[in-house]
Every structure is written in C-alpha cells, then in structure tokens.
XYZ file of C-alpha atoms in Angstrom:
372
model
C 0.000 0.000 0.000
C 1.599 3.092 -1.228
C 1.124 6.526 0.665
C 1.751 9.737 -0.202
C 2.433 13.192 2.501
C 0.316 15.841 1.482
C 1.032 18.623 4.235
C 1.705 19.001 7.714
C 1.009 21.913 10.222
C 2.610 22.964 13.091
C 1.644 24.016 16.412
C 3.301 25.300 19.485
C 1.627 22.677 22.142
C 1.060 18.860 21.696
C -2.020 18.150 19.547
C -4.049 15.404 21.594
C -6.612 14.444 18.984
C -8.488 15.170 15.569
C -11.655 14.537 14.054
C -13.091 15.348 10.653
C -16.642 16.283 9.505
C -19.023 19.385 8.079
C -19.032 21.878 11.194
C -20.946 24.375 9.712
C -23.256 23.413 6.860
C -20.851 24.845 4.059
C -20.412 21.317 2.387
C -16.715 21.202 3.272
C -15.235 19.023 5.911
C -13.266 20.318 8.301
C -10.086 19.184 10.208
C -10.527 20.081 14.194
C -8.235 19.527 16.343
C -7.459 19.908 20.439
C -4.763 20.644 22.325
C -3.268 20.231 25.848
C -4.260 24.046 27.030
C -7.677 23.407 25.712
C -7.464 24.880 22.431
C -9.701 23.886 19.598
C -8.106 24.584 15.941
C -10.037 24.073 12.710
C -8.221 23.446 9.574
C -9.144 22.929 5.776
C -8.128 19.809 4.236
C -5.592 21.151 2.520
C -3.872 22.115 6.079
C -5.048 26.086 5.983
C -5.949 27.244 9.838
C -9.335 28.335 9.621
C -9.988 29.429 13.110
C -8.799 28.962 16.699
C -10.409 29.316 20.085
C -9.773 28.602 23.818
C -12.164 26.561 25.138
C -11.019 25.360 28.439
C -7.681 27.513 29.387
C -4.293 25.677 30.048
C -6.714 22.768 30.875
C -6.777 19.562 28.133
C -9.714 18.850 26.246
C -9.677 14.442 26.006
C -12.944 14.433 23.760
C -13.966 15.312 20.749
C -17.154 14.531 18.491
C -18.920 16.035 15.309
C -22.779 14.811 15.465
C -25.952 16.757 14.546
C -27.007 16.563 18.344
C -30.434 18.253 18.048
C -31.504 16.810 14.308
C -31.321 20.205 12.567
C -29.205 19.189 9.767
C -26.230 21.019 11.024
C -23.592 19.021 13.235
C -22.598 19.793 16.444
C -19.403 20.078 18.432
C -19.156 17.924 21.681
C -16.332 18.242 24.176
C -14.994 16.669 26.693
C -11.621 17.382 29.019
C -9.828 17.106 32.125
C -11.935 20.033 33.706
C -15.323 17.798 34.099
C -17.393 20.420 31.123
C -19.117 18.186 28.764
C -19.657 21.110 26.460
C -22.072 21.596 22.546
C -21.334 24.062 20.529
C -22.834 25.040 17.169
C -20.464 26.449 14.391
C -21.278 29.059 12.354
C -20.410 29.765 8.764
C -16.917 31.997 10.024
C -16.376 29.694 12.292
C -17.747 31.172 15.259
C -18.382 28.751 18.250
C -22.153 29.568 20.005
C -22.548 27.429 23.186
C -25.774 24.968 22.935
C -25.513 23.501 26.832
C -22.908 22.121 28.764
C -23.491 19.746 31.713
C -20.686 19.732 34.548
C -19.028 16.543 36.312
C -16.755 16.365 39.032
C -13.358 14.751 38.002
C -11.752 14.276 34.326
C -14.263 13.333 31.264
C -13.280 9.856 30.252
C -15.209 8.820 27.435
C -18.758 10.090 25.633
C -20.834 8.176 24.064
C -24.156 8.817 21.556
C -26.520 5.819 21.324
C -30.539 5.973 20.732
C -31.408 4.278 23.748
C -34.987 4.418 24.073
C -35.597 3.901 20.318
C -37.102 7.077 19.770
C -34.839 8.260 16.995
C -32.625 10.567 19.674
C -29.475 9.761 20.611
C -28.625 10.128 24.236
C -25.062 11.507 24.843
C -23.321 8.804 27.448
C -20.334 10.823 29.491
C -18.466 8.618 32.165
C -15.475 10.334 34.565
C -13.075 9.893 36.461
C -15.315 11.693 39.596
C -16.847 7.816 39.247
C -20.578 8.516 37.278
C -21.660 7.483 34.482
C -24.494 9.794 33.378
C -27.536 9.688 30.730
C -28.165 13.186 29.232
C -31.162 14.258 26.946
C -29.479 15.366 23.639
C -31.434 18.826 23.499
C -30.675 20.439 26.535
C -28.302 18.167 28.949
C -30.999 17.123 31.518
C -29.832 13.941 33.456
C -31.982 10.872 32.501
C -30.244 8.407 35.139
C -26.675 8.040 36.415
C -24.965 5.989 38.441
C -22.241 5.724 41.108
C -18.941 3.611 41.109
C -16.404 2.999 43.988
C -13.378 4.725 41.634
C -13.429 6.347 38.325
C -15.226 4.983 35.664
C -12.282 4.663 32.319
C -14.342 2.877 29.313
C -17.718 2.149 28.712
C -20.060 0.559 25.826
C -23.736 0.305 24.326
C -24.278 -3.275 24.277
C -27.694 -4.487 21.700
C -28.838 -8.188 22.162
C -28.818 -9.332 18.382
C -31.458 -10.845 19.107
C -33.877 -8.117 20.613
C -32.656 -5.309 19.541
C -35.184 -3.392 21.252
C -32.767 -4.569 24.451
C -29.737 -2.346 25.320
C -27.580 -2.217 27.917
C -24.041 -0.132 29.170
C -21.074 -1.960 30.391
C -18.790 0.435 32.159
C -15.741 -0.619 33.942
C -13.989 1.465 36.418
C -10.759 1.853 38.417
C -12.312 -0.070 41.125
C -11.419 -3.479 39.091
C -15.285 -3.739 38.363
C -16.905 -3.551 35.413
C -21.042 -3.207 35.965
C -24.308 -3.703 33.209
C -26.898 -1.534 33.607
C -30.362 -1.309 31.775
C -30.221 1.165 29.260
C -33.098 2.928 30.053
C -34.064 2.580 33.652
C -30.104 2.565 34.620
C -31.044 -0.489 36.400
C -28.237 -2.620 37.821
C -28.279 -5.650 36.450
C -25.089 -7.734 37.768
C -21.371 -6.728 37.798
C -17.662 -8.422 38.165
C -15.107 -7.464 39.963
C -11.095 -8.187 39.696
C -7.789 -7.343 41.631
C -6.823 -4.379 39.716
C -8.056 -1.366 37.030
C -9.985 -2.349 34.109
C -9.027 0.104 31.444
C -10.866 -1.444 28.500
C -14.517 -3.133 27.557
C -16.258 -4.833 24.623
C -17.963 -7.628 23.850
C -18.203 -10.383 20.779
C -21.054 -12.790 19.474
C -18.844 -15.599 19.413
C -20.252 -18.962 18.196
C -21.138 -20.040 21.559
C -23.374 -16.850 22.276
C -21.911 -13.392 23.512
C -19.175 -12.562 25.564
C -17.856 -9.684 27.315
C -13.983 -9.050 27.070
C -11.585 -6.513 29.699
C -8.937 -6.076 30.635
C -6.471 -3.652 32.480
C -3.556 -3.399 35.357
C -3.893 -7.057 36.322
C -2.105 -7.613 32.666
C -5.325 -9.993 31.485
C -7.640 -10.623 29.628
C -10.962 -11.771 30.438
C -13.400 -13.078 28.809
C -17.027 -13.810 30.482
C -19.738 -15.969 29.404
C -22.668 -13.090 29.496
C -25.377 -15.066 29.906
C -23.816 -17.208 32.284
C -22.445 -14.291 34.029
C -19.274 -16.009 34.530
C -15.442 -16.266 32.767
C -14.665 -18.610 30.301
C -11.428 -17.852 28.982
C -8.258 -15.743 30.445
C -5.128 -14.494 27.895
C -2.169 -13.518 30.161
C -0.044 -10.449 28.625
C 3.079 -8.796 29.862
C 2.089 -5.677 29.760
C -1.092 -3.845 30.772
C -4.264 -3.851 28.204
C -4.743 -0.965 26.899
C -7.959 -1.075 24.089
C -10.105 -4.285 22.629
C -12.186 -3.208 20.012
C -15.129 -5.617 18.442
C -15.679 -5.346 14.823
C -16.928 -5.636 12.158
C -20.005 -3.469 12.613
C -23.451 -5.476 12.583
C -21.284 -8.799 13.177
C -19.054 -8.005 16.061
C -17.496 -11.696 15.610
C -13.626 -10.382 16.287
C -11.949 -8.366 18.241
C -8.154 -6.488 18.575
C -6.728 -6.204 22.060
C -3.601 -3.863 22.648
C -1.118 -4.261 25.272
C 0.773 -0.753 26.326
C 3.965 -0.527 27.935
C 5.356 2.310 30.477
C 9.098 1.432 30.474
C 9.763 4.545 28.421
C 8.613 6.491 31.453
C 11.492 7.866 33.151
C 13.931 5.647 31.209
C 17.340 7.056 30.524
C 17.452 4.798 27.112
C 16.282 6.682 24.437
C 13.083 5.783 22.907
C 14.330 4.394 19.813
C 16.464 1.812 21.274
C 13.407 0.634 23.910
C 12.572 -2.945 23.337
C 8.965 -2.882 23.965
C 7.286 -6.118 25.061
C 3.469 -5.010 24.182
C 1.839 -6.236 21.967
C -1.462 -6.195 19.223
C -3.611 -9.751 19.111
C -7.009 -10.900 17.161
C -9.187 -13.090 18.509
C -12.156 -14.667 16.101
C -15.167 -16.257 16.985
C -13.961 -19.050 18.802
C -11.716 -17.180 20.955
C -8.977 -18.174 19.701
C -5.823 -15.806 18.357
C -5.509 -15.655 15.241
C -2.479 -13.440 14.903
C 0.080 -11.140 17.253
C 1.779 -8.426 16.080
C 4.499 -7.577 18.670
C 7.018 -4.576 19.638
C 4.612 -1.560 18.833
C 3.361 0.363 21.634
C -0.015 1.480 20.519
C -1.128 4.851 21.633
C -4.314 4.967 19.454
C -6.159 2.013 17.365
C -8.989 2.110 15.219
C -10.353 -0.009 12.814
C -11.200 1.292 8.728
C -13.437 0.115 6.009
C -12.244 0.501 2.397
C -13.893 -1.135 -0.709
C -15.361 -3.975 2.002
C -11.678 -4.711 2.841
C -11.079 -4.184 6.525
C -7.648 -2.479 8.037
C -6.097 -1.631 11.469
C -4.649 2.149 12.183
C -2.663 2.015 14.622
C 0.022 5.291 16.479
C 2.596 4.400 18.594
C 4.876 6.372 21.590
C 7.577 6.292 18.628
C 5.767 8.241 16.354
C 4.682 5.359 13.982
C 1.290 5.115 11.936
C 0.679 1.993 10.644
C -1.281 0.401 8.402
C -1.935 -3.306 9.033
C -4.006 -5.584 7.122
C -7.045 -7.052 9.358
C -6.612 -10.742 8.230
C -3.306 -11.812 8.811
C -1.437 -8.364 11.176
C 0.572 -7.671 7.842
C 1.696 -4.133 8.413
C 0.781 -3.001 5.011
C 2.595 0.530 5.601
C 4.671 2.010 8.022
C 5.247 5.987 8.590
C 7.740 7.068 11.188
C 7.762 10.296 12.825
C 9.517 11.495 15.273
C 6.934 12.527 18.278
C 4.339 10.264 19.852
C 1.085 9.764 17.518
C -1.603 10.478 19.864
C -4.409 9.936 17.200
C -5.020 8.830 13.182
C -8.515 9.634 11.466
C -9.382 8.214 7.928
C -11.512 10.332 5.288
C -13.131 7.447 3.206
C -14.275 9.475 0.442
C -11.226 11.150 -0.203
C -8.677 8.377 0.398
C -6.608 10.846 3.419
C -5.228 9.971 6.282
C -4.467 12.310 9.280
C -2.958 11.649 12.296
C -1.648 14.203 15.179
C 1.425 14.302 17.143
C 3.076 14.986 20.873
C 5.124 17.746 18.984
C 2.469 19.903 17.359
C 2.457 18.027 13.816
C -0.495 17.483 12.137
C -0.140 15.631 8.969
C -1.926 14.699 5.469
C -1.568 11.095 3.849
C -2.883 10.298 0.698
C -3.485 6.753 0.136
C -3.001 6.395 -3.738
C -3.872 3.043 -4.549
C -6.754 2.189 -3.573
C-alpha cells in the first residue's frame, strides 16, 4: 500500500486528537483539532488554519465529536476534558463557536458516548469520569436521565444491543475499582457486575459462536473473557504488559476483536526511545476465541479499525511516532510511517482516500493513500 504526505502543520503545544466532519453546513469538511491548554483549531483539508479558540484555558480537552445533536441538519461540536465540562457548541459559517448547553461533572471526562437508547430516533449523549458517574443526558438540553455511582473512576464504557432483541440495550462500564457493571439502558437499572484485583481500562464484547461474551482487561495484565449469559469467565489471555484497548468489529457482526497491550518502560527511562525494546503487543481473537495473529514490539497509543472497498484495516500510532497500516486478516503491516513525536491519534476520510494523524510535537499531517 503506497502513501503519499500531502502537508503538515505545526503548532506550538502537543495536539491530543483530531476529528473530521461538516461543522458548519458549508459542504466542506473540516479538520478540528485539540490541544493540551484546551485549544480547539479548525483546519481545511488542505492544512489552511481556519480558526482557533480557547475553550477550556491551560486545561486539556480528552474528547472530541462532530454529530448533529439536536436533528437540525447542522452538526454539532461535543467536548470533553480534564476540567469535568461536557460542552455543545454550534459552528457558524466563520467559524464562530455559540454554546448549545454544557453539563458539569466532578473529576476528568473519560469517554462520551451517543446511542438511541430508548428507540425514539434521539441519541442520548453517554459521558463517564473519572469523579466515578456514568451519566444519561437528553441530547437537546443536557438534563440527566439516570446516572450511576462507582467505587473509583469509571475509564471505558459501551452500548451493548442483544442481536437478538434489539429493542434490548444495555451499558457496560468498567472502572478503576477493578469492576466492570451492566446496567439497563433505560431505567439505569443494575443488572449484575464483576469485579477483579486491579483497574480495568478497557470493555467490549463479541457474538462468538457459543453466544456473547464480554472481554476486559487492564492493570492485572489480562484478559478476560465472560460468558454473558452465564455471568461467569470462560477464557483468560495472560499479557506482559497492561491492556490498553479491545475493540469488536466488524459493525453489525461483532465476531472479532483487537486487544492492545501498552507498555510504560519509556517512562522515566534514561534509554532513548528508539532503542526501547517494547514487550506489548497487538492480538485478534475470532469467533472461537482463539488468536488468530500477534503483532508484537509496537506500543499502541491509538487504534482504530477502517473500512475501504469492504476490505477491513487496522490504524494504529505508537509512543515512537509510527502510523501503521496493518491488514485485518493476517497483522501484515501493510505501511509504516515514522515520525519522530508520539502519535496520539489517526482519522481516515473514506471518500477522499486521506489519512491524518496528530502528534506529541504539534504536527499534524496529510496522507494520501493512492492506490486504492
């Protein structure tokens, strides 16, 4: 797979994460991106700063989606950081940000969600923290729906749908506390929970062939996987290194799944991060929980998993400053770009073929994928 560097643009403060999509109703998509002071930058596509604003000062914004919130054919931006503001704003055509509602938690926003719960065409924005709620907010104007109340903060979270009745939903959170809890959807209900030695960063689930399953996994360094209709585990995967991300795929199916390991021995380390031999690692598990492949040696600071003419591919950025591009089926790294600051986050722009991904250092650059 051959890729080409369109731009790159350079900022004074490490770049934390971007997203793509029609801010403003113009017809043109937009590159935003946030920063560790709380900064929000929009870009064109072809790397020109549009506009810039301060949203949360010297404090880091974690969060970031483009949605049309309130069904007026005109996305939305929703924000999340480290001061506890779930924030909306509407975009105007110069750019302008106008504040739709915000909704204040006590701790760090880890994680928001938007899922129709109650099947009345209206997503409900899902925002979990680190002041240990997870919360239910009406899309229009923030008002709680239900929310409920760990031991520690809460660090990933999901929408599961029974394939089988999808009219059924429920959220899986799991929280530093080692638990991970299922709650009803719609009352907040809970419904059972687990509990292990350690943090649980990470939660999904897959319909393997024996029914589903719901997979974790965190600071104990493994992997479980529980029966969830039997409500207990079935299967455990030791790693050496903490899990960092499992993500189930392919949409509709959600028959695999790619775990991440993640590494901290460049913390601190007098060895220079080139010459670090890390020992994490990425693995795919299919339907029968079994692995399928391991790709080791990458530390994976971001993963997310691409569609392109039905063909399915991994991005991954690493503390090096790597994006890959590995090939679903077998963990064939299909392209590998080195940079020289930590990739904190890759999108992909389907239509266009473009890749952008955002660095430690300021960077933000422009791939073009050229043979599709």
């Amino acid at each position: 797979m051959k890729v080409k560097e369109l731009w790159s643009f350079k900022h004074y403060e490490p770049i934390l994460g971007v997203k793509l999509g029609d801010i403003n109703d113009d017809g043109q998509v937009e590159v935003v991106a946030y920063t560790e002071t709380g900064r929000l930058l929009i870009l064109s596509l072809k790397g020109e700063l549009l506009y810039q604003e301060i949203i949360s000062k010297n404090s880091p914004i974690w969060h970031l989606e483009i949605y049309d919130i309130d069904k007026d054919g005109t996305n939305e931006l929703i924000l999340g950081g480290m001061d506890g503001y779930l924030r909306i704003f509407k975009c105007n055509k110069t750019y302008v940000l106008d504040s739709l509602w915000n909704h204040k938690l006590g701790s760090s926003i880890s994680g928001i969600l938007l899922d129709d719960l109650n099947l009345d065409n209206k997503n409900e924005v899902i925002v979990f923290s680190l002041d240990k709620t997870i919360r239910i907010l009406k899309n229009l104007e923030g008002n709680l729906v239900w929310g409920q109340v760990f031991e520690d903060g809460i660090g990933d979270a999901i929408v599961y749908t029974d394939h089988r009745n999808p009219g059924k939903k429920e959220i899986i959170a799991c929280g530093n506390d080692g638990s991970f809890r299922v709650f009803d959807a719609i009352t907040g209900k809970l419904l059972w929970f687990e509990k292990y030695s350690d943090k649980i960063r990470c939660i999904t689930y897959l319909n393997s062939i024996n029914g589903p399953v719901i997979i974790c996994g965190g600071d104990d360094k493994k992997l479980h996987i529980i029966d969830k209709e039997a409500q207990e585990e079935i299967k455990t995967i030791e790693f050496n290194d903490y899990i960092w991300k499992c993500i189930s795929y392919p949409f509709l199916k959600l028959n695999k799944v790619i775990i991440n390991s993640y590494s901290f021995a460049h913390f601190n380390s007098s060895i220079p991060l080139e010459n670090i031999k890390f020992t994490s690692k990425l693995i795919c598990l299919n339907e029968t929980l079994e692995v399928i492949w391991e790709l080791k040696g990458f530390n994976v600071e971001f993963l997310d998993i691409i569609e392109i003419y039905e063909k399915i591919f991994l991005l991954a950025g690493t503390t090096r400053g790597e994006v890959l591009i590995i090939e679903e089926r077998t963990g064939k790294i299909l392209n590998k770009i080195n940079k020289d600051s930590c990739t904190n986050m890759i999108q992909f722009f389907v239509e266009k073929g473009l890749i952008f991904s955002c660095h430690e250092n300021g960077r933000i650059f422009a791939y073009k994928i050229e043979n599709l």
